Coordinates of C-alpha atoms in Angstrom, one line a residue:
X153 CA 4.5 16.9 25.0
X154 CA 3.7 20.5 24.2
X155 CA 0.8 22.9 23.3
X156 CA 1.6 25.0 20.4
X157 CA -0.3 28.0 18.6
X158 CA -0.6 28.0 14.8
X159 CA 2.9 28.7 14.7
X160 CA 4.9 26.2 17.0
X161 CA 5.3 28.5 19.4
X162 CA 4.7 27.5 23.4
X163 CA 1.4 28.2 25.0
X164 CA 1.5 26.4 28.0
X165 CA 4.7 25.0 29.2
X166 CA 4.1 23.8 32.9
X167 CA 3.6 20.1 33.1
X168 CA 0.8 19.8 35.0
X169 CA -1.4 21.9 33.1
X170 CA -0.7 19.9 30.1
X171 CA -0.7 16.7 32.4
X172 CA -4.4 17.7 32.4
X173 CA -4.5 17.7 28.8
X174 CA -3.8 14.9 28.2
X175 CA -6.2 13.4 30.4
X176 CA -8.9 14.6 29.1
X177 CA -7.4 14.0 25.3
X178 CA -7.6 10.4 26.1
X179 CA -10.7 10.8 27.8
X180 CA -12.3 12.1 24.4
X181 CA -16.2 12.7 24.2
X182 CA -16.9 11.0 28.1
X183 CA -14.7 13.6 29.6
X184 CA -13.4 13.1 32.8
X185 CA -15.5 14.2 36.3
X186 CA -13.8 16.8 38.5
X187 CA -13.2 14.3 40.9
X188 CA -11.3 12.0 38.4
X189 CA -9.3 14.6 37.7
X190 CA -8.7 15.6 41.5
X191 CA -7.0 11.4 42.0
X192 CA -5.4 11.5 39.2
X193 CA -3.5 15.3 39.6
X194 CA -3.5 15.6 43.1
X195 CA -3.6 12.6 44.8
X196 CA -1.4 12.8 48.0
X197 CA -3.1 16.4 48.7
X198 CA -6.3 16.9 51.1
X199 CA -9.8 17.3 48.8
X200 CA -9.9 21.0 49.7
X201 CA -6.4 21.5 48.8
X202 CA -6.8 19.7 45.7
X203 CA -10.0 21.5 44.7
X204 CA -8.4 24.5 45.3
X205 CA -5.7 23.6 42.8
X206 CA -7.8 22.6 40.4
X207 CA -9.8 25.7 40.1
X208 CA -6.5 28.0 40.0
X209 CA -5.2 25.5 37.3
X210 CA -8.1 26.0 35.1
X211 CA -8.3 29.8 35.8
X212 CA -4.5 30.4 34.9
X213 CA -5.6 28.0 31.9
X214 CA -8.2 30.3 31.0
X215 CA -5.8 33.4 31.3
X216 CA -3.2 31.9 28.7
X217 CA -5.4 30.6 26.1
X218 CA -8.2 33.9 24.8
X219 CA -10.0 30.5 23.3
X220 CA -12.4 28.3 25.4
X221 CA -9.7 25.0 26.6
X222 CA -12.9 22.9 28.0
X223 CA -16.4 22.0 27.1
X224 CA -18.8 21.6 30.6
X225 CA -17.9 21.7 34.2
X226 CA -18.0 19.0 35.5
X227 CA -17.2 16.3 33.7
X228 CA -14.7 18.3 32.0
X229 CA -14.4 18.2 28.2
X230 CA -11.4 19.3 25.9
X231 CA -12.8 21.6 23.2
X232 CA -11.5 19.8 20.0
X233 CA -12.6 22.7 17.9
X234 CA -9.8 24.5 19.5
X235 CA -7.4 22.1 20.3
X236 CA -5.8 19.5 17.5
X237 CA -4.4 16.4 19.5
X238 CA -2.7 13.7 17.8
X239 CA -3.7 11.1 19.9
X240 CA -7.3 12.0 19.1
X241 CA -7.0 11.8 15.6
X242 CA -4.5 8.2 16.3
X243 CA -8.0 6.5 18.2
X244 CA -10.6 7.7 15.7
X245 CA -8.2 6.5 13.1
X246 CA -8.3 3.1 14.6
X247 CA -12.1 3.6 15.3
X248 CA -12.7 3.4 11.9
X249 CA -10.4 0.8 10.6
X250 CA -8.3 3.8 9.0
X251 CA -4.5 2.2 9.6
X252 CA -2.7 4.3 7.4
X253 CA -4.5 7.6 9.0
X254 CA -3.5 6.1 12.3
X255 CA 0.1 5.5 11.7
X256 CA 0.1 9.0 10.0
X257 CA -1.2 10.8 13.7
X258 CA 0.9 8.7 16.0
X259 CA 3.9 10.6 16.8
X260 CA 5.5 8.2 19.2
X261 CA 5.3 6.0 22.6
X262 CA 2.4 7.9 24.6
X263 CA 3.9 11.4 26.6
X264 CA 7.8 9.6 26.4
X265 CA 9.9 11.3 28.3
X266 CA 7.3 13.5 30.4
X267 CA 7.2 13.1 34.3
X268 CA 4.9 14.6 36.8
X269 CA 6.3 14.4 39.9
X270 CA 3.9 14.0 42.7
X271 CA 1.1 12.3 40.8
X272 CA 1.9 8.7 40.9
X273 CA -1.6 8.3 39.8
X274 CA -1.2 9.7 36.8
X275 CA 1.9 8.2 36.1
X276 CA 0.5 4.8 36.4
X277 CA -2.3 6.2 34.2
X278 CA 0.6 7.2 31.8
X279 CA 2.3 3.9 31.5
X280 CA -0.9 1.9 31.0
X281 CA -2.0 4.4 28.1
X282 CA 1.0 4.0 26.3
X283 CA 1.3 0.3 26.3
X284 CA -2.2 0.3 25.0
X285 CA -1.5 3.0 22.3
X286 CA 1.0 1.3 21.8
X287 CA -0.3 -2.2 21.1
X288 CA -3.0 -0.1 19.0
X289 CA -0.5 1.1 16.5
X290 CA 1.3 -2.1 16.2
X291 CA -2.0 -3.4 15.4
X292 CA -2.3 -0.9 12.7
X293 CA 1.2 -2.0 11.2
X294 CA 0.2 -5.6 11.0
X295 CA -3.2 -4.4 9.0
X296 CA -1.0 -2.5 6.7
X297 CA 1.7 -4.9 6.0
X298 CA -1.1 -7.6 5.3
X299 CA -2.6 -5.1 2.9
X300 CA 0.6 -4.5 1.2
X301 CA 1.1 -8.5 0.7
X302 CA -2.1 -8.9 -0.3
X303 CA -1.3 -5.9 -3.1
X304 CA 2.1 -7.8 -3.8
X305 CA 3.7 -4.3 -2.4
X306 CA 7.2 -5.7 -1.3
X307 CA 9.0 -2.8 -0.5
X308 CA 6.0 -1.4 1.5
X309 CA 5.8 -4.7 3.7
X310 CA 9.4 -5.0 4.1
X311 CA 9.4 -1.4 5.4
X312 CA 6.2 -1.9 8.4
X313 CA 7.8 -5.4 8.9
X314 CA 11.1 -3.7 10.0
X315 CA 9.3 -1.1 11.9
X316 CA 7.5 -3.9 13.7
X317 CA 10.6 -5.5 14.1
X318 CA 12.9 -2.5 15.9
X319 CA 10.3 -1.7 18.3
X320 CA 10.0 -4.7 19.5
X321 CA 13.5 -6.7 18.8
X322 CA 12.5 -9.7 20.2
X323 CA 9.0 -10.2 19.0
X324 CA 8.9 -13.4 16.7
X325 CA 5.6 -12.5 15.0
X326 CA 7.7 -9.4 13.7
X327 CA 11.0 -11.5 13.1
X328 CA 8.7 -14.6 11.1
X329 CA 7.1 -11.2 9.0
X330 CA 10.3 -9.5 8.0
X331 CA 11.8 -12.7 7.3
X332 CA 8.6 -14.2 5.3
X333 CA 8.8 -10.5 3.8
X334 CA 12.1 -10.4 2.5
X335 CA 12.4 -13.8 1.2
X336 CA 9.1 -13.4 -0.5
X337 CA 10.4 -10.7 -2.4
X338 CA 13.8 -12.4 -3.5
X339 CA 16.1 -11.1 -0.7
X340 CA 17.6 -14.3 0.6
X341 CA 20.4 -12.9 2.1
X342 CA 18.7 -10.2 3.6
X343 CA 15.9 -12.9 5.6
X344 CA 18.8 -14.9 6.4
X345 CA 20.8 -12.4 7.9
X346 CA 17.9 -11.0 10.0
X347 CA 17.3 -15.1 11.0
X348 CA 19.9 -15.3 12.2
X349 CA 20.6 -11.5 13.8
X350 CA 17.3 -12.7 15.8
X351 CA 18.2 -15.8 17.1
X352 CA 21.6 -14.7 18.1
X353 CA 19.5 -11.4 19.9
X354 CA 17.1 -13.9 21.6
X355 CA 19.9 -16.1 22.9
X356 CA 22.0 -13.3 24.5
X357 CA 18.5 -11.7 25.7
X358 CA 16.8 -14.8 27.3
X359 CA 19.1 -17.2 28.0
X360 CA 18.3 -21.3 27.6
X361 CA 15.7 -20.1 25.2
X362 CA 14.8 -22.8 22.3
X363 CA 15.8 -21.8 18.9
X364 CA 13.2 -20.6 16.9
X365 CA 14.1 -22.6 13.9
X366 CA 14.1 -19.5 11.2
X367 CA 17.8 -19.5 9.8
X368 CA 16.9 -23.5 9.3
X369 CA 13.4 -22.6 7.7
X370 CA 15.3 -19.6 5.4
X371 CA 18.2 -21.8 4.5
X372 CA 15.5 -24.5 3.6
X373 CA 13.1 -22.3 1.4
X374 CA 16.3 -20.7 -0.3
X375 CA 17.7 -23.8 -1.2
X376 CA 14.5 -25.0 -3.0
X377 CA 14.3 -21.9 -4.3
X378 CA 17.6 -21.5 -5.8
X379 CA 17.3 -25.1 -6.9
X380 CA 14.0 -24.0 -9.2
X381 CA 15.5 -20.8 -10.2
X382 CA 18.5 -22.9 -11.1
X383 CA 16.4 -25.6 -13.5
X384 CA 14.8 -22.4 -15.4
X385 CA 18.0 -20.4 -15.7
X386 CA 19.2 -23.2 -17.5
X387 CA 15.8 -24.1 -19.7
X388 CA 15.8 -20.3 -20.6
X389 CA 17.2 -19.6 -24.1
X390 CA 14.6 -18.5 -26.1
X391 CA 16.4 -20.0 -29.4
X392 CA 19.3 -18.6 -30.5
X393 CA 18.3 -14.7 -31.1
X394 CA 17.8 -14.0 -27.4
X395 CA 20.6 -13.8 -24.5
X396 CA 19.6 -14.1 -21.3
X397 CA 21.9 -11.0 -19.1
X398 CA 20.3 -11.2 -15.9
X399 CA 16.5 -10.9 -13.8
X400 CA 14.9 -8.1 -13.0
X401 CA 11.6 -9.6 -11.5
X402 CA 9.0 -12.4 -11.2
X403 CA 5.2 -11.9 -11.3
X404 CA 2.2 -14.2 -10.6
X405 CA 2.6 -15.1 -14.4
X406 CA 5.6 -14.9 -15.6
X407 CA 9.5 -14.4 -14.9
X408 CA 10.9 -10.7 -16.4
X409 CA 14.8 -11.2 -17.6
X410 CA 17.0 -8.6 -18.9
X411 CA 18.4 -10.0 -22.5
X412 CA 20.2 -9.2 -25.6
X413 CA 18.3 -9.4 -29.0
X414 CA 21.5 -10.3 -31.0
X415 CA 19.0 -10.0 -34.4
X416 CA 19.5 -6.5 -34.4
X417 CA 22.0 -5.7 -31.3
X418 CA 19.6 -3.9 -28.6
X419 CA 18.7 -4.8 -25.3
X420 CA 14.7 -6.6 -24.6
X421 CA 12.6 -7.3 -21.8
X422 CA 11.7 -10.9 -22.4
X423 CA 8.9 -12.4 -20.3
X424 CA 8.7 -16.0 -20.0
X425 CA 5.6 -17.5 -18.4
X426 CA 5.9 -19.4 -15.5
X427 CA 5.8 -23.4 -15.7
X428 CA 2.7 -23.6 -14.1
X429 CA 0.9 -20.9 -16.4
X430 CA 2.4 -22.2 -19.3
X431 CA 1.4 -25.5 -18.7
X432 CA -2.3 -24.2 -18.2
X433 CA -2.3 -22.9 -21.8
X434 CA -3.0 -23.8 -25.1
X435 CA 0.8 -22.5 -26.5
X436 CA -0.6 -22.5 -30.3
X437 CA -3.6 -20.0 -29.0
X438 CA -1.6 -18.2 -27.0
X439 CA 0.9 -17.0 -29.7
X440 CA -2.0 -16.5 -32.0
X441 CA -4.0 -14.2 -29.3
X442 CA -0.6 -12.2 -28.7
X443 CA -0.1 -11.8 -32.2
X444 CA -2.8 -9.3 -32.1
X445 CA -0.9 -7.2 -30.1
X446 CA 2.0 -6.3 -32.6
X447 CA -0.4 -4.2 -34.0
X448 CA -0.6 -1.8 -32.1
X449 CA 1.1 1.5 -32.3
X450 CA 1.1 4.4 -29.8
X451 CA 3.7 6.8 -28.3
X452 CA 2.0 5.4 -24.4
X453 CA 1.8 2.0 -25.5
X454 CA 5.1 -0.3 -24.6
X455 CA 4.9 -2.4 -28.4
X456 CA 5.2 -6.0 -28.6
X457 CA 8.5 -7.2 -30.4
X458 CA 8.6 -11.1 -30.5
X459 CA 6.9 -13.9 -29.0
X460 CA 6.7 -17.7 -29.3
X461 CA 7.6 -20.9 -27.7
X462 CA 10.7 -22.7 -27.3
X463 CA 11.4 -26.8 -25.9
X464 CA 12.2 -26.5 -22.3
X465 CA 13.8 -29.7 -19.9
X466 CA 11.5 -32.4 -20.1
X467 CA 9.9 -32.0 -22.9
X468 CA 8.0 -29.4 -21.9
X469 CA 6.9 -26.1 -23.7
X470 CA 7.8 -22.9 -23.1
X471 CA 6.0 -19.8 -23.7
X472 CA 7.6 -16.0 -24.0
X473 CA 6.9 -12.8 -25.1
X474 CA 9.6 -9.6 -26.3
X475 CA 8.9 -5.9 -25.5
X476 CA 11.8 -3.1 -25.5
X477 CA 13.2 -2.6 -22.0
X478 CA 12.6 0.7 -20.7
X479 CA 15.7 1.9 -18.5
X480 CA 13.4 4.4 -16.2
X481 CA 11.4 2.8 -13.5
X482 CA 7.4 1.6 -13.1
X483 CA 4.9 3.9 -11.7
X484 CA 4.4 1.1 -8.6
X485 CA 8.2 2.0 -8.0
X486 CA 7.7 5.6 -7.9
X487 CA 4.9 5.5 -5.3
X488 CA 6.8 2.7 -3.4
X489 CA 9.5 5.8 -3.1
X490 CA 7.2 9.1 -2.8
X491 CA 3.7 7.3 -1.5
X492 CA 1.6 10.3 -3.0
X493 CA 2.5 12.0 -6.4
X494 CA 1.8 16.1 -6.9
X495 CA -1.6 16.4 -8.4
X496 CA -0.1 17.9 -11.7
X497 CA 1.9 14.6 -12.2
X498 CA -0.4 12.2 -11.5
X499 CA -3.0 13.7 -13.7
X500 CA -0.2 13.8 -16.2
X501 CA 0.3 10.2 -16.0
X502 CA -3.7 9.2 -16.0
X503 CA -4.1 11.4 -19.3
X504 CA -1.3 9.6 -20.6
X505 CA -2.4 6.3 -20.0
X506 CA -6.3 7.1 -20.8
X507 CA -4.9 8.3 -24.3
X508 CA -3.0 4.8 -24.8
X509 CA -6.4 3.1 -23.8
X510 CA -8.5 5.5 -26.1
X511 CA -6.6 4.2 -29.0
X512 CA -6.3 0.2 -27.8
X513 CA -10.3 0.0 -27.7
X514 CA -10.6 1.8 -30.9
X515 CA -8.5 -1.2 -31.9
X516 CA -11.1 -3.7 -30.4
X517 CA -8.0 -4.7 -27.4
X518 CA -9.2 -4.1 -23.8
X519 CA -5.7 -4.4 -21.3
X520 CA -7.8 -6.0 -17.9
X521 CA -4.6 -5.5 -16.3
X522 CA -4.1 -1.8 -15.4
X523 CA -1.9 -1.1 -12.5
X524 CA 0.8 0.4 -11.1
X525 CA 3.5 -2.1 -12.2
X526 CA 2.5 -2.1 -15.7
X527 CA 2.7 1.6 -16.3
X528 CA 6.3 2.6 -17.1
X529 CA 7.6 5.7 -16.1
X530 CA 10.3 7.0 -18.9
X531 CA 11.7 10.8 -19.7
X532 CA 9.2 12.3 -18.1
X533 CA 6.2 10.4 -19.9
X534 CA 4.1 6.7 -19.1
X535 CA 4.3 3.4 -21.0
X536 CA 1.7 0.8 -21.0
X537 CA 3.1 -2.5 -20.5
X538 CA 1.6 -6.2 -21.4
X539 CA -1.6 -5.1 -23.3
X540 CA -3.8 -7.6 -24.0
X541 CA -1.7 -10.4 -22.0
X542 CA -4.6 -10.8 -19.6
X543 CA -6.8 -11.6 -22.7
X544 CA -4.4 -13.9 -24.1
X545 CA -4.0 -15.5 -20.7
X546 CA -7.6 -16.2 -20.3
X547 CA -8.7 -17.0 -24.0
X548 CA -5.6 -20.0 -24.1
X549 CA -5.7 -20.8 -20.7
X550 CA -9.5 -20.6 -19.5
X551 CA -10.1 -22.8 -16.7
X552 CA -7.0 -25.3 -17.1
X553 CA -5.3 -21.7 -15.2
X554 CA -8.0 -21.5 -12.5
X555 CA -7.7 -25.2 -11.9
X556 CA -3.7 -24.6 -11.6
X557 CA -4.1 -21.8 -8.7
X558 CA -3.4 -19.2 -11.5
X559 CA -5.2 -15.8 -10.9
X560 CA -4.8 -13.0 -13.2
X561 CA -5.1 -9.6 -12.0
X562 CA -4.2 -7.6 -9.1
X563 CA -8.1 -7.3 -6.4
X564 CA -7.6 -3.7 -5.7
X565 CA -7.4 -3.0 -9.3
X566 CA -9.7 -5.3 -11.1
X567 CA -13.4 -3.8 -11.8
X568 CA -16.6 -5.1 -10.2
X569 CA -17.9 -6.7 -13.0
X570 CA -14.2 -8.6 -13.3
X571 CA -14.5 -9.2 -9.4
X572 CA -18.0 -10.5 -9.9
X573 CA -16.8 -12.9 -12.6
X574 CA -18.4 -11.2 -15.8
X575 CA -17.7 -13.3 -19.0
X576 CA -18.0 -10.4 -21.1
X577 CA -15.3 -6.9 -20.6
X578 CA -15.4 -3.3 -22.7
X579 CA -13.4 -0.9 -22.3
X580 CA -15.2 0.6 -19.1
X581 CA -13.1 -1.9 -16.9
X582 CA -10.2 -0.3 -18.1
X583 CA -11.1 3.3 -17.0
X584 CA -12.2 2.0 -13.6
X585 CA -8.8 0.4 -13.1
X586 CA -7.2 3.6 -14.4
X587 CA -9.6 5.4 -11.6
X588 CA -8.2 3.1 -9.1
X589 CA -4.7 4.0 -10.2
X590 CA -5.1 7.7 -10.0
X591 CA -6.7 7.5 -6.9
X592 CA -3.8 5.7 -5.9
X593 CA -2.0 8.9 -7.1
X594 CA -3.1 11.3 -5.1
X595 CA -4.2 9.6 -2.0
X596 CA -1.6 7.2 -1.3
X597 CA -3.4 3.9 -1.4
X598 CA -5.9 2.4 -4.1
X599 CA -9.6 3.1 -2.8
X600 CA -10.7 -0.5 -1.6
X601 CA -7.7 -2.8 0.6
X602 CA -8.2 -5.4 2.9
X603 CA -5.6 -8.2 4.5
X604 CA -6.8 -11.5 1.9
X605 CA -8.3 -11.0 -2.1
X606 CA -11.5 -12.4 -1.1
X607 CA -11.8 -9.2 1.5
X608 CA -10.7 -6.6 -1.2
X609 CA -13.0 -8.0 -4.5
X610 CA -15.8 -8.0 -1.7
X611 CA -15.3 -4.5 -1.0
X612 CA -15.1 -3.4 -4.8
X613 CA -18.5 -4.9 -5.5
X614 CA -20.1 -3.3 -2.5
X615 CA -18.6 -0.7 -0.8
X616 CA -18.9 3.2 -1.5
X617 CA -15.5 4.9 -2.6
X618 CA -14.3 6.6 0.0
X619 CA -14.2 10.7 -0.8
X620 CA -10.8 11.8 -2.2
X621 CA -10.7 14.9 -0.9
X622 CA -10.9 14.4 2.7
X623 CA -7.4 12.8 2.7
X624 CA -6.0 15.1 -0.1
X625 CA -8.2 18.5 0.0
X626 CA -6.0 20.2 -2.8
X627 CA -7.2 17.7 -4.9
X628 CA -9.7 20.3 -7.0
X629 CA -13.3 19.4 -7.1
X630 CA -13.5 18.7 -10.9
X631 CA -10.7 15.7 -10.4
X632 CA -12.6 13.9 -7.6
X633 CA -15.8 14.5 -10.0
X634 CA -13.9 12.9 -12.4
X635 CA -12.3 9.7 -10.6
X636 CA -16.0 9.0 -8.7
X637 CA -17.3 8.4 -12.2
X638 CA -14.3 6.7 -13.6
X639 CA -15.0 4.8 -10.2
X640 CA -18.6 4.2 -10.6
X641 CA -19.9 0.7 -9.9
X642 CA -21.8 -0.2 -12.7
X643 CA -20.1 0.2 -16.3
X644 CA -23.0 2.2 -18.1
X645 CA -22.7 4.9 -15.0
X646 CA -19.0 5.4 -16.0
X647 CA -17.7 7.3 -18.8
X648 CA -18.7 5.6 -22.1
X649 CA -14.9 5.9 -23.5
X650 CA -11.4 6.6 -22.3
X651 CA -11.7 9.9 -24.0
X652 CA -14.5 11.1 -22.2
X653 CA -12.0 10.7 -19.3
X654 CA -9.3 12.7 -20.9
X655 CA -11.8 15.3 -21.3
X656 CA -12.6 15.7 -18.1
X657 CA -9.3 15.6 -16.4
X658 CA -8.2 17.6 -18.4
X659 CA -10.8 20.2 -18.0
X660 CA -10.5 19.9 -14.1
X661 CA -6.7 19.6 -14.1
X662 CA -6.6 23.1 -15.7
X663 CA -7.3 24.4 -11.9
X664 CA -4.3 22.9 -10.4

């Protein structure tokens, strides 16, 4: 614990003086009476003695520090126009539901490592502030990591649920969430080594205690899993052009393999639905509503090479789609790594992307699907991935998909008029979703989250965006401008065309 000027350097070293300041830190707007202060500092010492102390205290104070330390007399106040304290900004964070600006301010366990000696008061103080700090910002973890499953952000859970998990190595609500985390995300060996890393921790640590049954539960899922993965490795052959190399990912809607087109000798990304989507749409429909796709040709727009159906196991029918395979990396795997993007870049990417959906809705093709993991990030310039696959989805599958548990479209992405169920979508959806992205961009998180999809669509149909600039102020005015109408909540209020939003970034990027 230290008080610093504008440029790190010491103000106030002794510890009792900032013992004092951290009192009344805590203490926030309420302050803390003279008296307080006096049991807390100086409680072995006689009330004269102790008043005594305190007035030298805060006239030495005074002496350091040319700016005013304390608002009133008695109670006494910190002056937070003067003094920045993290663990003022950590409890309004939490005040208002803001976990990722709490975690942001906490620095650490509450004054570790600082002693007062003689003050057993305020030790005890001490100790019960930082457990409840502390159970304030594991609080704030669990909100994120439910957001960031209820995004489908693996990495980003996997990372809070080990965080969770190494300050508290024996906590099995942290063990059951990096476990459920990892395996969620395909990392078998990974939840089963941790299963078992646990229960081997909790035997040594509390001895006699039960087992908590994970490595069985992991060994279980993986084994049904491998044994599904198994029966569509082997029903994956997409005729005899394509050869299946290897995974690289599975969606709500379909399963992404790395293969070989031997036609012409060049490696594909081909997409095959999963069984339960598949079986929810019309195959015939399908093929004929992706057809329209091939059409369409644009430097930002990842084409369509092939699609079709092929006989699975079964006799059941199997639907797939072809696009090139881009060797860079998707835009959800860049913020995964960097969180925020420089201004310059992320308007770079938006512009990009707007111009790819400036041409698609001249086509008459809306995507409904815009978000961080179908933008493609390659040589410096974005890709648009599965246009018009939503559409297809919806047009062959309708309500056999709903029925099915099949939902398209990720809630912190989707517009209000999609959240609200509208039967009929232009191109404005579009922009908004690109609004959400860039957003994403620059502030680090899309502007509406919550812990379930009910929570986040309810929160895109009602609630106000919160202002970009208070999180990123170098964000220029003109941008925000920009994004709030892309952001709008009615369609007509939003800019009539993807071009329009082109315009504007581009007119407000020239500032950055």
């Amino acid at each position: 614990m230290a008080l610093t000027d504008a440029d790190a350097n010491a103000v106030i070293p002794q510890r009792r003086r900032l013992a004092l300041l951290a009192l009344l830190a805590v203490a926030g707007e309420r302050g803390l009476t003279r008296d307080k202060v006096l049991a807390y500092l100086w409680s072995e010492s006689s009330s004269e003695n102790a008043r005594h102390a305190l007035e030298q205290l805060l006239y030495s104070m005074r002496r350091q520090v040319p700016e005013e330390l304390f608002q009133g007399t008695d109670p006494l106040r910190l002056n937070t126009r003067v003094v920045h304290a993290d663990v003022v900004e950590f409890e309004r964070a939490i005040a208002a539901g803001d976990a990722a600006r709490a975690l942001a301010a906490y620095g650490g366990a509450f004054l570790d490592g600082f002693y007062l000696a003689d003050a057993p008061e305020f030790e005890r103080w001490a100790e019960q502030e930082r457990a409840r700090l502390s159970a304030d910002h594991v609080q704030a973890l669990r909100r994120l990591a439910s957001e960031a499953h209820a995004l489908g952000r693996h990495t980003t859970e996997i990372d809070i649920w080990r965080q969770l998990a190494s300050a508290d190595p024996l906590a099995e609500r942290a063990a059951i969430g990096l476990v459920r985390a990892l395996a969620e995300a395909g990392d078998w060996a990974g939840a089963l080594r941790h299963a078992r890393e646990y229960e081997a921790r909790l035997r040594e640590e509390v001895p006699g205690a039960p087992s908590t049954g994970l490595v069985a539960l992991v060994k279980r899922m993986s084994g049904e899993r491998a044994a599904v993965h198994a029966k569509e490795e082997a029903t994956v052959e997409a005729g005899e052009r394509y050869v299946i190399e290897r995974e690289l990912g599975r969606g709500a809607v379909a399963t992404v393999y790395l293969a070989r087109d031997r036609k012409h000798d060049r490696p594909v990304a081909l997409k095959m639905l999963r069984p339960e989507v598949a079986s929810g749409s019309d195959a015939q429909r399908f093929v004929r509503e992706i057809g329209f796709l091939a059409r369409l040709h644009h430097p930002h727009i990842l084409p369509l090479y092939d699609s079709g159906t092929m006989a699975l196991q079964e006799g059941r029918l199997g639907l797939f789609y072809v696009m090139p395979f881009v060797g860079g990396e998707s835009l959800r795997q860049r913020l995964d790594r960097e969180v925020r993007l420089p201004i310059a870049d992320a308007i770079h990417v938006a512009r990009e992307v707007a111009d790819a959906l400036s041409y698609a809705h001249r086509e008459g093709i809306v995507h409904r699907d815009i978000r961080p993991e179908n933008i493609l990030l390659e040589s410096g310039h974005a890709l648009v991935a599965d246009f018009g696959i939503a559409r297809a989805l919806e047009t062959a599958g309708g309500e056999k998909l709903s029925v099915s548990g099949v939902v398209l479209g990720v809630p912190a992405y989707v517009s209000p008029e999609q959240a609200g169920g509208a039967g009929e979508i232009d191109g404005r959806s579009d922009i908004y979703s690109l609004g959400c992205v860039l957003y994403e961009m620059l502030t680090g998180t899309p502007p509406f989250t919550g812990a379930t999809r009910g929570a986040v669509l309810a929160r895109v149909m009602t609630d106000a965006v919160p202002p970009i600039r208070t999180v990123c102020p170098a964000v220029p005015p003109g941008v925000e401008r920009a994004i709030l109408k892309a952001l709008a909540k009615q369609p007509k209020q939003r800019f009539a065309d993807a071009a329009g939003f082109v315009a504007a970034l581009g007119q407000a990027g020239q500032t950055t």
